[in-house]
Coordinates of C-alpha atoms in Angstrom, one line a residue:
M948 CA 0.0 0.0 0.0
S949 CA 2.9 2.4 0.8
E950 CA 4.2 2.0 -2.7
T951 CA 0.9 3.1 -4.1
H952 CA 0.9 6.2 -1.8
P953 CA 4.4 7.7 -1.7
I954 CA 5.3 10.1 1.1
G955 CA 5.0 13.7 -0.1
L956 CA 5.6 15.7 3.1
T957 CA 7.4 14.7 6.4
I958 CA 7.9 16.4 9.7
R959 CA 10.7 15.2 11.9
S960 CA 11.1 16.0 15.6
G961 CA 8.5 18.8 15.2
S962 CA 7.9 21.0 18.3
K963 CA 5.7 24.0 18.8
I964 CA 5.6 26.0 22.0
Y965 CA 3.1 28.7 22.9
P966 CA 3.4 30.8 26.1
G967 CA 2.6 28.4 29.0
T968 CA 2.1 25.3 26.8
Q969 CA 3.8 22.9 24.4
A970 CA 1.4 22.1 21.7
L971 CA 3.6 19.7 19.7
K972 CA 6.4 17.5 21.3
N973 CA 8.9 15.9 18.9
V974 CA 6.3 14.9 16.4
D975 CA 7.2 12.6 13.4
F976 CA 4.5 12.8 10.7
D977 CA 4.3 11.4 7.2
L978 CA 1.8 12.7 4.7
R979 CA 1.1 10.2 1.9
M980 CA 0.0 11.3 -1.6
G981 CA -3.1 10.0 -3.4
A982 CA -4.5 9.0 0.0
V983 CA -6.6 10.3 2.9
N984 CA -4.5 10.8 6.0
V985 CA -6.9 11.1 8.9
L986 CA -5.8 12.9 12.1
V987 CA -7.6 12.0 15.4
G988 CA -7.3 13.4 18.9
E989 CA -9.3 15.1 21.6
N990 CA -9.7 18.9 21.9
G991 CA -6.3 20.4 22.6
A992 CA -4.4 17.4 21.4
G993 CA -2.5 19.5 18.9
K994 CA -4.3 18.5 15.6
S995 CA -5.0 22.1 14.5
T996 CA -1.5 23.3 15.4
L997 CA 0.1 20.5 13.4
M998 CA -2.1 21.5 10.4
K999 CA -1.3 25.2 10.8
V1000 CA 2.4 24.3 10.7
I1001 CA 1.9 22.3 7.4
A1002 CA -0.2 25.2 6.0
G1003 CA 2.5 27.9 6.8
V1004 CA 0.2 29.6 9.4
E1005 CA 2.5 28.7 12.2
R1006 CA 6.2 27.9 12.3
L1007 CA 8.0 25.1 14.3
N1008 CA 10.2 26.1 17.3
G1009 CA 12.2 22.9 16.6
G1010 CA 12.4 20.2 14.0
T1011 CA 12.2 20.1 10.2
I1012 CA 9.8 19.9 7.3
A1013 CA 10.6 18.2 4.0
L1014 CA 8.5 18.3 0.8
D1015 CA 9.3 15.6 -1.8
G1016 CA 12.4 14.8 0.3
K1017 CA 13.8 18.4 0.2
P1018 CA 13.9 20.6 3.4
V1019 CA 11.5 23.5 3.3
V1020 CA 10.5 26.4 5.6
F1021 CA 7.2 28.0 4.8
A1022 CA 7.4 31.8 5.5
D1023 CA 3.6 32.2 5.7
R1024 CA 0.3 30.9 4.4
T1025 CA 1.0 32.3 0.9
D1026 CA 4.4 30.7 0.7
A1027 CA 2.8 27.3 1.6
A1028 CA 0.2 27.8 -1.1
R1029 CA 2.9 28.4 -3.7
H1030 CA 4.3 25.0 -2.7
G1031 CA 0.9 23.5 -3.3
V1032 CA -0.6 23.3 0.2
G1033 CA -4.2 24.3 0.6
I1034 CA -6.3 24.3 3.8
V1035 CA -10.0 24.5 4.7
F1036 CA -10.2 25.9 8.2
Q1037 CA -12.8 24.7 10.7
E1038 CA -13.6 28.4 11.3
L1039 CA -14.8 29.9 8.0
N1040 CA -12.4 32.3 6.5
L1041 CA -14.7 34.2 4.1
F1042 CA -16.0 37.7 3.4
P1043 CA -19.9 37.9 3.6
N1044 CA -20.0 41.1 1.6
L1045 CA -18.1 39.7 -1.4
T1046 CA -19.6 37.4 -4.1
V1047 CA -19.0 33.6 -4.2
A1048 CA -16.5 34.1 -7.1
E1049 CA -14.7 36.9 -5.3
N1050 CA -14.3 34.8 -2.2
I1051 CA -12.9 31.9 -4.1
F1052 CA -10.2 34.0 -5.7
V1053 CA -9.5 36.5 -2.9
G1054 CA -5.7 36.8 -2.6
H1055 CA -5.0 35.1 -6.0
E1056 CA -7.3 36.9 -8.4
K1057 CA -7.2 36.2 -12.1
T1058 CA -6.0 39.3 -14.0
V1059 CA -5.7 40.7 -17.5
G1060 CA -2.1 41.7 -18.1
G1061 CA -1.5 41.6 -14.3
V1062 CA -3.5 44.8 -13.8
H1063 CA -7.3 44.4 -14.1
I1064 CA -9.2 41.6 -12.4
D1065 CA -10.7 39.3 -15.0
R1066 CA -14.2 38.9 -13.4
S1067 CA -15.6 36.8 -16.2
A1068 CA -12.8 34.3 -16.0
Q1069 CA -13.3 34.1 -12.2
R1070 CA -17.0 33.6 -12.7
A1071 CA -16.4 30.8 -15.2
V1072 CA -14.0 28.9 -12.9
A1073 CA -16.3 29.4 -9.9
A1074 CA -19.3 28.1 -11.9
A1075 CA -17.3 25.0 -12.9
L1076 CA -16.3 24.5 -9.2
M1077 CA -19.9 24.7 -8.1
K1078 CA -20.9 22.2 -10.7
R1079 CA -18.1 19.9 -9.6
L1080 CA -19.4 20.2 -6.0
E1081 CA -23.0 19.6 -7.3
Q1082 CA -24.2 23.0 -6.0
D1083 CA -26.7 25.2 -7.7
I1084 CA -25.1 28.4 -6.5
D1085 CA -24.7 31.5 -8.8
P1086 CA -21.0 32.8 -8.6
D1087 CA -22.4 36.4 -8.3
T1088 CA -24.4 35.6 -5.2
P1089 CA -23.1 37.6 -2.1
L1090 CA -21.7 35.0 0.3
G1091 CA -23.7 36.4 3.2
N1092 CA -26.9 35.3 1.5
L1093 CA -25.9 31.6 1.7
R1094 CA -26.7 29.3 4.6
I1095 CA -23.7 28.1 6.6
G1096 CA -23.5 24.7 4.8
Q1097 CA -23.2 26.4 1.4
Q1098 CA -20.6 28.8 2.8
Q1099 CA -18.6 25.7 3.9
I1100 CA -18.8 24.4 0.3
V1101 CA -17.5 27.7 -1.0
E1102 CA -14.5 27.4 1.5
I1103 CA -13.8 24.0 0.0
A1104 CA -14.1 25.4 -3.6
K1105 CA -11.6 28.1 -2.6
A1106 CA -9.0 25.5 -1.7
L1107 CA -9.7 23.5 -4.9
A1108 CA -9.2 26.6 -7.0
E1109 CA -5.6 26.8 -5.9
D1110 CA -4.9 23.3 -7.4
A1111 CA -3.4 22.2 -4.2
R1112 CA -1.2 19.0 -4.2
I1113 CA -1.8 18.7 -0.5
L1114 CA -5.2 19.6 0.9
I1115 CA -6.0 19.9 4.6
L1116 CA -9.6 19.6 5.6
D1117 CA -10.3 20.6 9.3
E1118 CA -13.8 19.4 10.3
P1119 CA -15.1 20.0 6.8
T1120 CA -18.5 18.3 7.3
S1121 CA -19.5 20.1 10.6
A1122 CA -22.0 22.3 8.8
L1123 CA -22.9 20.0 5.8
S1124 CA -26.1 18.1 5.3
A1125 CA -25.9 14.3 4.6
T1126 CA -26.2 14.9 0.8
E1127 CA -23.4 17.5 0.8
V1128 CA -21.2 15.1 2.8
E1129 CA -21.7 12.5 0.1
V1130 CA -20.7 15.0 -2.6
L1131 CA -17.6 16.0 -0.6
F1132 CA -16.6 12.3 -0.3
R1133 CA -16.9 11.9 -4.1
V1134 CA -14.7 15.0 -4.6
I1135 CA -12.2 13.5 -2.2
G1136 CA -12.2 10.3 -4.3
D1137 CA -11.5 12.3 -7.4
L1138 CA -8.6 14.2 -5.7
K1139 CA -7.1 10.9 -4.5
R1140 CA -7.1 9.5 -8.0
Q1141 CA -5.3 12.7 -9.2
G1142 CA -2.5 12.0 -6.6
V1143 CA -3.5 14.7 -4.1
G1144 CA -2.5 14.1 -0.5
I1145 CA -5.4 14.8 1.8
V1146 CA -5.2 15.4 5.6
Y1147 CA -8.7 14.9 7.1
I1148 CA -9.5 16.0 10.7
S1149 CA -12.9 15.0 12.1
H1150 CA -14.5 14.0 15.4
R1151 CA -16.9 11.7 13.5
L1152 CA -15.3 8.3 13.7
E1153 CA -17.6 6.8 11.1
E1154 CA -16.4 9.3 8.5
L1155 CA -12.7 8.5 9.4
I1156 CA -13.1 4.7 9.1
R1157 CA -15.1 5.1 5.9
I1158 CA -12.8 7.3 3.9
G1159 CA -9.4 7.1 5.6
D1160 CA -6.3 5.3 4.2
Y1161 CA -3.9 6.1 7.0
I1162 CA -4.5 7.3 10.6
T1163 CA -2.4 9.3 13.0
V1164 CA -3.5 9.8 16.6
L1165 CA -2.4 12.8 18.7
R1166 CA -2.6 13.0 22.5
D1167 CA -1.3 16.1 24.4
G1168 CA 1.0 17.1 21.5
V1169 CA 2.5 13.6 21.1
I1170 CA 1.8 11.0 18.3
T1171 CA 0.5 7.9 20.1
G1172 CA -0.4 5.8 17.0
A1173 CA 0.2 5.9 13.3
R1174 CA -0.6 3.2 10.8
S1175 CA -2.6 2.1 7.8
M1176 CA -6.4 2.3 8.3
E1177 CA -6.7 -1.4 7.5
G1178 CA -8.0 -3.2 10.6
V1179 CA -8.4 -0.1 12.7
D1180 CA -11.4 -0.3 15.0
V1181 CA -12.9 2.0 17.8
P1182 CA -11.1 0.3 20.7
W1183 CA -7.7 0.9 19.0
I1184 CA -8.6 4.6 18.4
V1185 CA -9.8 5.1 22.0
A1186 CA -6.7 3.4 23.5
N1187 CA -4.5 5.7 21.5
M1188 CA -6.6 8.8 22.1
I1189 CA -6.8 8.6 25.9
G1190 CA -4.3 6.0 26.8
S1191 CA -4.5 3.7 29.9
A1192 CA -3.8 6.4 32.4
S1193 CA -6.6 8.9 32.8
K1194 CA -5.9 12.5 33.7
E1195 CA -6.1 13.1 37.5
F1196 CA -9.5 14.4 38.5
P1197 CA -9.9 12.3 41.6
K1198 CA -13.2 12.5 43.6
T1199 CA -12.5 14.0 47.0
E1200 CA -16.0 14.3 48.2
H1201 CA -18.6 11.5 48.3
H1202 CA -22.2 12.2 49.1
A1203 CA -25.6 10.6 48.8
L1204 CA -27.7 11.8 45.9
G1205 CA -31.1 13.4 46.6
D1206 CA -34.4 13.2 44.9
E1207 CA -35.0 14.2 41.2
I1208 CA -34.5 18.0 41.1
F1209 CA -34.8 18.6 37.3
R1210 CA -36.6 16.8 34.5
V1211 CA -36.7 17.5 30.7
E1212 CA -39.4 15.8 28.6
D1213 CA -39.7 15.7 24.9
V1214 CA -37.6 18.8 24.1
S1215 CA -37.4 19.4 20.3
L1216 CA -35.8 22.1 18.1
P1217 CA -36.6 22.0 14.4
S1218 CA -33.7 22.4 12.0
P1219 CA -34.1 25.0 9.1
A1220 CA -32.8 22.3 6.8
G1221 CA -35.5 19.9 7.9
G1222 CA -35.5 17.4 10.7
Y1223 CA -34.5 18.2 14.2
V1224 CA -31.4 19.8 15.8
V1225 CA -32.7 18.5 19.2
D1226 CA -34.9 15.5 18.5
H1227 CA -37.4 14.7 21.4
M1228 CA -34.8 14.7 24.2
S1229 CA -35.8 13.6 27.7
L1230 CA -33.5 13.4 30.8
S1231 CA -33.4 14.0 34.5
V1232 CA -31.0 15.2 37.2
R1233 CA -31.1 14.4 40.9
S1234 CA -30.1 16.8 43.7
G1235 CA -26.3 16.6 44.2
E1236 CA -25.8 14.7 41.0
I1237 CA -23.3 15.6 38.2
V1238 CA -24.7 14.4 34.9
G1239 CA -22.2 14.5 32.0
L1240 CA -23.7 15.0 28.5
Y1241 CA -21.1 13.7 26.0
G1242 CA -21.4 13.8 22.2
L1243 CA -19.4 14.8 19.1
M1244 CA -19.7 18.1 17.2
G1245 CA -23.2 18.7 15.8
A1246 CA -24.8 16.2 18.2
G1247 CA -27.2 19.0 19.5
R1248 CA -25.8 19.2 23.1
S1249 CA -25.3 23.0 23.2
E1250 CA -28.7 23.5 21.5
L1251 CA -30.4 21.4 24.2
L1252 CA -29.0 23.6 26.9
E1253 CA -30.1 26.7 25.0
C1254 CA -33.6 25.3 24.6
I1255 CA -33.7 24.7 28.4
M1256 CA -32.7 28.4 28.9
A1257 CA -35.5 29.6 26.5
Q1258 CA -33.0 30.9 23.9
H1259 CA -34.9 29.2 21.0
P1260 CA -38.5 30.4 20.7
A1261 CA -39.3 27.6 18.2
S1262 CA -38.4 24.9 20.7
T1263 CA -41.0 22.7 22.3
G1264 CA -41.1 20.4 25.3
R1265 CA -41.7 20.4 29.0
L1266 CA -39.4 21.2 32.0
F1267 CA -39.9 20.4 35.6
I1268 CA -38.0 21.7 38.7
A1269 CA -38.6 19.7 41.9
G1270 CA -41.7 18.3 40.2
E1271 CA -43.2 21.7 39.3
R1272 CA -43.8 22.6 35.7
V1273 CA -41.6 25.5 34.4
T1274 CA -43.9 27.7 32.3
E1275 CA -41.7 30.8 31.9
R1276 CA -40.7 31.5 28.3
S1277 CA -38.0 34.0 28.9
V1278 CA -34.3 33.7 29.9
S1279 CA -34.9 35.9 32.9
G1280 CA -37.9 33.9 33.9
R1281 CA -36.0 30.7 33.8
I1282 CA -33.2 32.2 35.9
R1283 CA -35.8 33.2 38.5
R1284 CA -37.0 29.7 38.6
G1285 CA -33.5 28.4 39.4
L1286 CA -31.8 27.6 36.1
A1287 CA -28.4 29.0 35.3
L1288 CA -26.2 28.5 32.2
I1289 CA -22.4 28.7 31.9
P1290 CA -22.1 29.2 28.1
E1291 CA -19.6 27.5 25.8
D1292 CA -18.1 30.8 24.6
R1293 CA -17.5 32.8 27.8
K1294 CA -16.0 35.8 26.0
R1295 CA -19.0 36.2 23.6
D1296 CA -21.9 35.0 25.7
G1297 CA -20.7 35.0 29.4
L1298 CA -18.8 38.2 30.0
V1299 CA -18.8 41.9 29.0
Q1300 CA -15.0 42.3 28.4
I1301 CA -14.9 46.1 28.9
M1302 CA -16.8 46.0 32.2
S1303 CA -15.1 45.4 35.6
I1304 CA -14.9 42.1 37.4
R1305 CA -17.4 43.4 40.0
E1306 CA -19.9 44.4 37.3
N1307 CA -19.6 41.1 35.5
L1308 CA -20.1 39.1 38.7
T1309 CA -23.3 40.9 39.7
L1310 CA -24.8 41.3 36.2
S1311 CA -27.4 38.6 36.5
S1312 CA -28.5 39.5 40.1
L1313 CA -28.6 43.3 40.2
G1314 CA -32.2 43.1 41.5
D1315 CA -30.7 41.8 44.9
F1316 CA -29.0 45.2 45.4
T1317 CA -31.7 47.5 44.0
R1318 CA -34.4 49.2 46.0
I1319 CA -36.9 50.9 43.5
F1320 CA -34.5 52.9 41.4
H1321 CA -31.5 52.9 43.7
L1322 CA -28.6 50.4 43.3
S1323 CA -26.6 49.9 46.5
L1324 CA -23.0 49.9 45.3
K1325 CA -21.8 49.0 48.8
A1326 CA -24.0 45.9 48.9
E1327 CA -23.0 45.0 45.3
A1328 CA -19.3 45.3 46.1
G1329 CA -19.7 43.3 49.3
K1330 CA -21.4 40.4 47.5
A1331 CA -18.9 40.5 44.6
A1332 CA -16.0 40.3 47.2
E1333 CA -17.6 37.3 48.8
F1334 CA -17.8 35.4 45.5
V1335 CA -14.2 36.4 44.5
K1336 CA -13.1 34.7 47.8
R1337 CA -15.5 31.8 47.4
M1338 CA -14.4 31.0 43.8
A1339 CA -10.7 31.7 44.6
I1340 CA -10.5 34.2 41.7
K1341 CA -7.0 35.6 41.5
I1342 CA -7.3 39.4 41.0
A1343 CA -5.5 42.6 41.9
S1344 CA -8.7 44.7 42.1
M1345 CA -12.4 44.0 41.5
E1346 CA -12.5 47.2 39.4
H1347 CA -10.1 46.0 36.8
P1348 CA -11.7 45.0 33.5
V1349 CA -12.6 41.3 33.3
S1350 CA -10.5 41.0 30.1
S1351 CA -7.3 41.5 32.2
L1352 CA -7.8 38.0 33.8
S1353 CA -6.5 34.6 32.6
G1354 CA -8.9 32.2 30.8
G1355 CA -9.3 30.1 34.0
N1356 CA -10.1 33.1 36.2
Q1357 CA -12.6 34.5 33.6
Q1358 CA -14.4 31.1 33.7
K1359 CA -14.6 31.4 37.5
V1360 CA -16.2 34.8 37.1
V1361 CA -18.8 33.3 34.8
I1362 CA -19.5 30.5 37.3
G1363 CA -19.6 33.1 40.2
K1364 CA -22.1 35.2 38.2
A1365 CA -24.4 32.1 37.7
L1366 CA -24.1 31.1 41.4
M1367 CA -25.1 34.6 42.6
T1368 CA -28.6 33.9 41.1
R1369 CA -28.9 31.0 43.6
P1370 CA -29.7 28.3 41.0
R1371 CA -31.1 24.9 41.8
I1372 CA -29.8 23.5 38.4
L1373 CA -26.5 24.5 36.9
L1374 CA -26.0 24.0 33.2
M1375 CA -22.4 24.0 32.1
D1376 CA -21.4 24.0 28.4
E1377 CA -17.7 22.9 27.9
P1378 CA -16.7 24.3 31.4
S1379 CA -13.0 23.6 30.9
R1380 CA -12.6 24.9 27.3
G1381 CA -9.5 27.1 26.7
I1382 CA -8.1 26.8 30.3
D1383 CA -5.0 25.2 31.6
I1384 CA -4.8 21.9 33.5
G1385 CA -4.4 23.7 36.9
A1386 CA -7.5 25.9 36.3
K1387 CA -9.4 22.8 35.1
A1388 CA -8.7 21.0 38.4
E1389 CA -10.0 24.0 40.4
I1390 CA -13.2 24.2 38.2
F1391 CA -13.8 20.5 38.7
R1392 CA -13.2 20.8 42.5
T1393 CA -15.8 23.6 42.5
M1394 CA -18.3 21.5 40.6
R1395 CA -17.9 18.6 43.1
K1396 CA -18.3 21.0 46.1
L1397 CA -21.5 22.5 44.5
A1398 CA -22.9 19.0 44.0
A1399 CA -22.0 18.1 47.6
D1400 CA -24.1 21.1 48.7
G1401 CA -27.1 19.7 46.8
L1402 CA -26.9 21.5 43.4
G1403 CA -27.9 19.5 40.4
I1404 CA -25.3 19.9 37.6
L1405 CA -25.8 19.0 33.9
F1406 CA -22.5 19.6 32.0
V1407 CA -21.7 19.2 28.3
T1408 CA -18.3 18.2 27.2
S1409 CA -16.5 16.7 24.1
D1410 CA -13.6 15.6 26.4
L1411 CA -14.0 11.9 26.9
E1412 CA -11.7 11.7 29.9
E1413 CA -13.6 14.6 31.7
V1414 CA -17.0 12.9 31.3
L1415 CA -15.6 9.6 32.5
A1416 CA -13.9 11.1 35.5
L1417 CA -16.4 13.7 36.7
S1418 CA -19.8 12.2 36.1
D1419 CA -22.1 10.4 38.5
R1420 CA -24.0 9.4 35.3
I1421 CA -23.1 9.8 31.6
L1422 CA -25.7 10.6 28.9
V1423 CA -24.6 10.4 25.2
M1424 CA -26.2 12.4 22.4
A1425 CA -25.9 11.9 18.6
N1426 CA -27.9 13.5 15.8
G1427 CA -30.0 15.3 18.3
R1428 CA -31.1 12.2 20.2
L1429 CA -30.2 10.4 23.4
T1430 CA -28.2 7.3 22.3
G1431 CA -26.7 6.2 25.6
D1432 CA -27.2 6.3 29.4
F1433 CA -24.3 4.9 31.4
P1434 CA -23.4 4.8 35.1
A1435 CA -20.2 6.2 36.5
G1436 CA -17.2 4.0 35.6
A1437 CA -18.5 3.1 32.1
A1438 CA -16.0 1.9 29.5
A1439 CA -14.7 4.5 27.1
A1440 CA -15.3 2.3 24.0
E1441 CA -19.0 2.0 25.0
V1442 CA -19.4 5.7 25.4
I1443 CA -17.7 6.5 22.0
S1444 CA -19.8 3.8 20.3
A1445 CA -23.0 5.4 21.6
A1446 CA -21.7 8.8 20.3
T1447 CA -21.1 7.3 16.8
P1448 CA -24.3 5.3 16.1
N1449 CA -23.7 5.3 12.4
L1450 CA -20.4 3.4 12.8
N1451 CA -22.0 -0.1 12.6
K1452 CA -23.7 0.9 9.4
V1453 CA -20.3 1.9 7.9
K1454 CA -18.7 -1.3 8.9
S1455 CA -21.5 -3.4 7.4
S1456 CA -21.6 -1.5 4.2

C-alpha cells in the first residue's frame, strides 16, 4: 500500500511552543500522496496546530519539514500555497459582503495583463467548481446570502481553485447536510485519483473509518499511534486517544444523591434544513448529581441547553424543577425559577469584556442590590468580594476589566455570576474549554463541592476523559437524540460507540 501512496511531506522532531504550553512535542509525521491521511485526537491534542504548521500559518520552534524529500521552511500561508498546500479551516475564512466568485479567488485573483481583475474568468471557474461540487449556486451571489453549509462548500471550492497538491480539511463536514457530505466524499475520491495528498480531521469516527487510508492519533501534542487504516477499530482509536492512564480528576467528596430536582421531557428544536437539531430529548438530574452529557460536534448538546434556557422560541417540550412545571418562556424567567447556564463561549456570551470584574459578577443578580430605582454599590461590592473569595478568583482589584484576567479566572467569574442567582440547576457547556490543567482541576473541585451542597449539575463536554472522571451518570447524544445512558465507571469504548451510532452501518456497508 505504501508503494501506491508515496510520502510527499514529512515532519521530523517537530515542536511548537506557545506561552505556557507545548502544543507539539517531537512529532514525526508522514503525509502520503493520493491518500486520505486522517488525524484524530481530543480537543487540545495538537491537531489544528500540526495542520497550521503544514499550511504555513505557524512555524515550528524545533524540528524540520521536508517536501518531496527536500527541506523546506514556509514563511507564511501564501508561501505554503505556492508550494501546493491548501487548507480549509474549521472556522470559515470568508467575506460575507463579497460574491462567491470573489471569495474563491481572494488573494490570488485572475487578472488581465497583471493589472485588471478578470471577473468573467473568475465567474467561469467558480461556476465550474460549483458544478463539480454539485451545488446550484450563482457565482455572483453575495456570500452572506448563503446558509452556513453552502458557505462551507465555498470554502472547499476556494481550496480546490488553488490546485493544491496537499489539501488539509479541518472538520469539513461540521455544517454540511448528509447529501453535501456524500458530494464531498466523491470529490475527495477524485482528488485521490489525481494524486492529491489529503489530511482529514474530524471527530466523527464513522467518517474517518469510511474514507481514511492512514491514521495518526495525537494526545497532548504527542503522536501515540500511526498506521494504515486497514483493521483499525474503535477500541484501537480510543486506546491511543486517551491511553491507559486517565488525567487526574480524583473524587475527594462522596455524598448521597437526593431526589430528582430537574426533568426535561420531549424537548425538540426543528432544523431550518429539515428534521431536528434536538430530537425529542428527555433526561433527569437528581439533587447533588453531576450528569455529563457527551457527544461529538453537531450532536445537539449545546442547543439542548439553549432550549432549556429559553433561547430558542421555536423549541417545544416540558421542563420540571422539583416536580413543578416550568412555564416561563424568557431567559430571565428561567433564571428566577432556578436555572443558570455557563455558556460555551465565555467571551462572547458569558462576559462583557470592557466591564469590571465586580460588574460582571453581579450582572445577573442586580435586583438583589436594588431598591426601587437605587442600586446599592456597597451591597453589590460586598457580595462580589464574597464570591471572589468563594471562587478563589486571582485578582488585583475588582475594578479591573474582566479582560485582564486569565482564561481560567474568567471562567470562574462566569460561574460566580451564575451562582449569585442562587440556582437549583447549573447547566455548564464545555466548562474547561480554553483553560490550563491547573485551572481545570480548580473548576472541577468547585463542581464537586457545589454538587455536595445539593446543586444538580448538567454539563456538556466533548472531552471523553472529563466525562468519564467527573460524572455520576453519563448521557450520550448523537444526531439530536439520546443514544446512551451509562453509570459512573462506564468503559470509554461503550461511550464512544453510543456517540457514533452510524459506525455499525459503515462497517456493514
